Amino acid sequence: MSKLQRNTTIVINGVEHVVNDLVSKLAFLPSEEFSNFLKGIGLTVPKKLKIEVLKGVLHEPVSKTIEERANLADELGYRLTWFLRYSEFQLESLLKFYNSTSLNKKYLEQLWVELLSYMMDKKVDDKDFHKLVETSKKYNQLSDEDILEYNLALKDSFYDEPHEIDGLSQNDFRPVLYKSSTLVELRELGKKYDVKVPRRLKKDQLAEIIITELKRREEGLTEEKEQEIKKMSIVLMQRFAKDNKVKASIELKKEEIIEYILSHATQTKEMYFLPSDSTTYEQEPEPMAPAPVVEEVEEVVEVVEEVEVREVVVEEYEEEDYGPILDEIRYLRGLLHDHVLEVEAVEELPEELPEEVIEERKMGEPIILNTAAFKSDKKHAKQDYNDLMLVLREMPIDQPEEEPADVVVAQSKDSVADNILTIGSWIIAIVLLGLVVFLLINYFQGGLF
């Protein structure tokens, strides 16, 4: 079958049409017009054609979804890994799941590209093509139908190969639907093929399953035994099935729903067979290949330069224990902290004595202080000093005598000494801080010095 491309030009009723322009209009046809056209010309199309179009359109968004959910314990992500083996209904449902108008349009246009190729290969009359083109002129936008309902309306226009259902053989249908569909999806798939899957089996249905399986095994099931099974209660019937290793229960499990569809659908019931063993349902999905990317490749002249290869020798060394260094840094940091507190305490003392002069006491007279009231630490030096001054001021004193000049000179010298002490203390603090920074930089660079 010759494949049309979107840029191909075809002639219909003496008029040239570019395929891309033509399919853009045909995509606007409602499902009823679509279906009626194919019925009118007596044409049905292989279901695999539609399946390949759906896979081609959905491949990119599915790959992206799988990648996004790769690190999640996600059921949807796992089910999508079976995408390459999906049945028609699964692909139609997936198209609806993405809920994208642009994706729906892309699908319908590509479907018509393949249909035009197929119809030309089947020698469809030119006047039928012309009728199709004229019908498409009535519509100028996509149908507002739900895309899943749109596809289901076309189910009679696409056919399965013999003994296949939904585009899959029985051997493929079982593991794919078992691993990648939900119970709700399975029941909806059954409806598509006019199979109403019951939620619970009736007594006669359960008996029929057991009898059919025993007959298939050719274990000499007699008429009397068959009647005995049919007369059993449901509880006894289930016990009988279990004792004879027949999978049958009134509560349908996923694999039992699958078997029910295969055994009742028109497409497969004549050639229905039970799976040979349980491994039929335990297959694993094929890995998803990346979506093909078609790019125009320009011829590039590659310039190859001689590259000098140098061997890089990586020296191995034992990791040193920096525990003692860190302990030393912590010790120095503690010294620095204590020294800063001491400097701050000294700075907080008044530089000049108050204007009130402490008068001399009588020689030999004791001064009694309550030492328990003092904090006696560096942080509270200023407070202790002020408390002491208050005690001294409150004590009785004699009349002051004129202060000698040498006392004033001594006080001036003490003030200079205090300033020198403060400057020296800050120098020591800066040196200690620099040492700490130096040791930290060397430590984080991977060595001591």
PDB file of C-alpha atoms in Angstrom, residues 2-10 17-24 109-114 116-117:
ATOM      1  CA  SER A   2       1.456   3.356  -1.054  1.00  0.00           C
ATOM      2  CA  LYS A   3       1.705   5.852   1.781  1.00  0.00           C
ATOM      3  CA  LEU A   4       0.612   9.425   1.254  1.00  0.00           C
ATOM      4  CA  GLN A   5       2.604  12.220   2.844  1.00  0.00           C
ATOM      5  CA  ARG A   6       1.114  15.490   4.080  1.00  0.00           C
ATOM      6  CA  ASN A   7       2.842  17.461   1.343  1.00  0.00           C
ATOM      7  CA  THR A   8       1.594  15.081  -1.385  1.00  0.00           C
ATOM      8  CA  THR A   9      -0.798  16.484  -3.995  1.00  0.00           C
ATOM      9  CA  ILE A  10      -3.697  14.297  -5.149  1.00  0.00           C
ATOM     10  CA  HIS A  17      -5.653  18.897  -3.316  1.00  0.00           C
ATOM     11  CA  VAL A  18      -2.682  19.016  -0.950  1.00  0.00           C
ATOM     12  CA  VAL A  19      -3.146  16.162   1.516  1.00  0.00           C
ATOM     13  CA  ASN A  20      -2.365  18.369   4.508  1.00  0.00           C
ATOM     14  CA  ASP A  21      -5.124  20.853   3.583  1.00  0.00           C
ATOM     15  CA  LEU A  22      -7.548  18.058   2.825  1.00  0.00           C
ATOM     16  CA  VAL A  23      -7.124  16.168   6.104  1.00  0.00           C
ATOM     17  CA  SER A  24      -7.359  19.441   8.071  1.00  0.00           C
ATOM     18  CA  GLU A 109      -5.771  14.321  10.777  1.00  0.00           C
ATOM     19  CA  GLN A 110      -3.241  11.480  10.825  1.00  0.00           C
ATOM     20  CA  LEU A 111      -6.053   8.920  10.792  1.00  0.00           C
ATOM     21  CA  TRP A 112      -7.413  10.501   7.607  1.00  0.00           C
ATOM     22  CA  VAL A 113      -3.939  10.506   6.004  1.00  0.00           C
ATOM     23  CA  GLU A 114      -3.799   6.728   6.534  1.00  0.00           C
ATOM     24  CA  LEU A 116      -6.861   8.170   2.185  1.00  0.00           C
ATOM     25  CA  SER A 117      -3.865   5.938   1.441  1.00  0.00           C
TER      26      SER A 117
END
